[in-house]
CSV table of C-alpha atoms in Angstrom, one decimal:
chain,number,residue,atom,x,y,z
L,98,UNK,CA,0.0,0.0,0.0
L,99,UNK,CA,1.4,3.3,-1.2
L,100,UNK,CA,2.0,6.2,2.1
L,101,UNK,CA,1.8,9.5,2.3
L,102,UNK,CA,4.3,11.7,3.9
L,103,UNK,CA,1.3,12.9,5.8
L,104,UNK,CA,1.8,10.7,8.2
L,105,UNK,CA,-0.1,10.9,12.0
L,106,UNK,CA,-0.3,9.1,14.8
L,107,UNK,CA,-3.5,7.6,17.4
L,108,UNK,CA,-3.7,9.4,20.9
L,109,UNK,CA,-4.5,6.1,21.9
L,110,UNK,CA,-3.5,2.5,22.0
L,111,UNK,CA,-5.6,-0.4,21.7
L,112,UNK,CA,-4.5,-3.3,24.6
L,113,UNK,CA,-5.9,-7.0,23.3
L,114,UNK,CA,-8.4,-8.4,24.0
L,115,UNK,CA,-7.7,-10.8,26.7
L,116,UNK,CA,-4.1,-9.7,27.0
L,117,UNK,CA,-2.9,-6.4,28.8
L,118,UNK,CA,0.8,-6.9,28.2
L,119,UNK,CA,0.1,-6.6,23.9
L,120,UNK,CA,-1.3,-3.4,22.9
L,121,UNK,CA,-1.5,-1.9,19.3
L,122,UNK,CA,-0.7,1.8,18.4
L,123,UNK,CA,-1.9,3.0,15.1
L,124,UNK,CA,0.0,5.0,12.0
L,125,UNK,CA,-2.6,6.7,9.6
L,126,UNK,CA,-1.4,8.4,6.8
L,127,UNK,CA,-3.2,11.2,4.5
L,128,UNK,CA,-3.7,13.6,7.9
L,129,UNK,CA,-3.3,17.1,7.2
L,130,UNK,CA,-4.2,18.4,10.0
L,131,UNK,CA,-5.5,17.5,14.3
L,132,UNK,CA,-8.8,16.2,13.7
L,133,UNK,CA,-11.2,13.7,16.2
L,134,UNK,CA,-12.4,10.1,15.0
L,135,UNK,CA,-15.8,10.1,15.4
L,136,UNK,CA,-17.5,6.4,16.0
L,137,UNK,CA,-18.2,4.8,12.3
L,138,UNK,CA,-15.8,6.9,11.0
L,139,UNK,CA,-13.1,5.0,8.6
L,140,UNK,CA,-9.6,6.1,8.6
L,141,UNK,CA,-6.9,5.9,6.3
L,142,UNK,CA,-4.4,3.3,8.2
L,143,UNK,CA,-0.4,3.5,7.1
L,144,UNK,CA,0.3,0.7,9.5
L,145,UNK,CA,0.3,-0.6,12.9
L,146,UNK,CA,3.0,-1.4,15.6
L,147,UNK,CA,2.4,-4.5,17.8
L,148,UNK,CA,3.6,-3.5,21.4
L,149,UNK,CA,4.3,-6.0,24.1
L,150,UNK,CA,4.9,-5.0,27.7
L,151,UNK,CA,8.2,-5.8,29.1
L,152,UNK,CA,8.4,-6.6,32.8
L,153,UNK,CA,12.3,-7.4,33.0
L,154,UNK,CA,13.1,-3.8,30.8
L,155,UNK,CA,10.3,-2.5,32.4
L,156,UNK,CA,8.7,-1.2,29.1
L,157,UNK,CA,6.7,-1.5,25.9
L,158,UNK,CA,8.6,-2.9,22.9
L,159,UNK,CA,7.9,-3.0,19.6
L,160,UNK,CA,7.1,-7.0,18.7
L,161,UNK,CA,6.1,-6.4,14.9
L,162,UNK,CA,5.2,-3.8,12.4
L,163,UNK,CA,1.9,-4.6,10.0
L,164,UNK,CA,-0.4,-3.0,7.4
């Protein structure tokens, strides 16, 4: 899938479903400007980072990159 160099970022990260410790954190692309995401509204999606919670670091890492 072809990206934009308008590239944004969610305010939010999504944790699993049934998992706490893996969380995903969104990349849209086309965003020209701060907007909010009303419900049923469909954005463009760039990508998206798998992040897994790291007790012995003490942090999130990234675990994977997707479209």
């Amino acid at each position: 899938m072809p990206v934009s160099g308008n590239l944004a970022y969610g305010s939010r990260v999504n944790l699993a479903e049934g998992d706490p410790d893996v969380a995903y954190f969104k990349i849209m692309s086309g965003v020209t400007h701060s907007y909010q995401v009303l419900e049923g509204q469909i954005l463009p999606f760039a990508g998206v980072l798998s992040m897994v919670w790291r007790p012995e670091y003490g942090e999130w890492r990234v675990h994977g990159i997707g479209q």
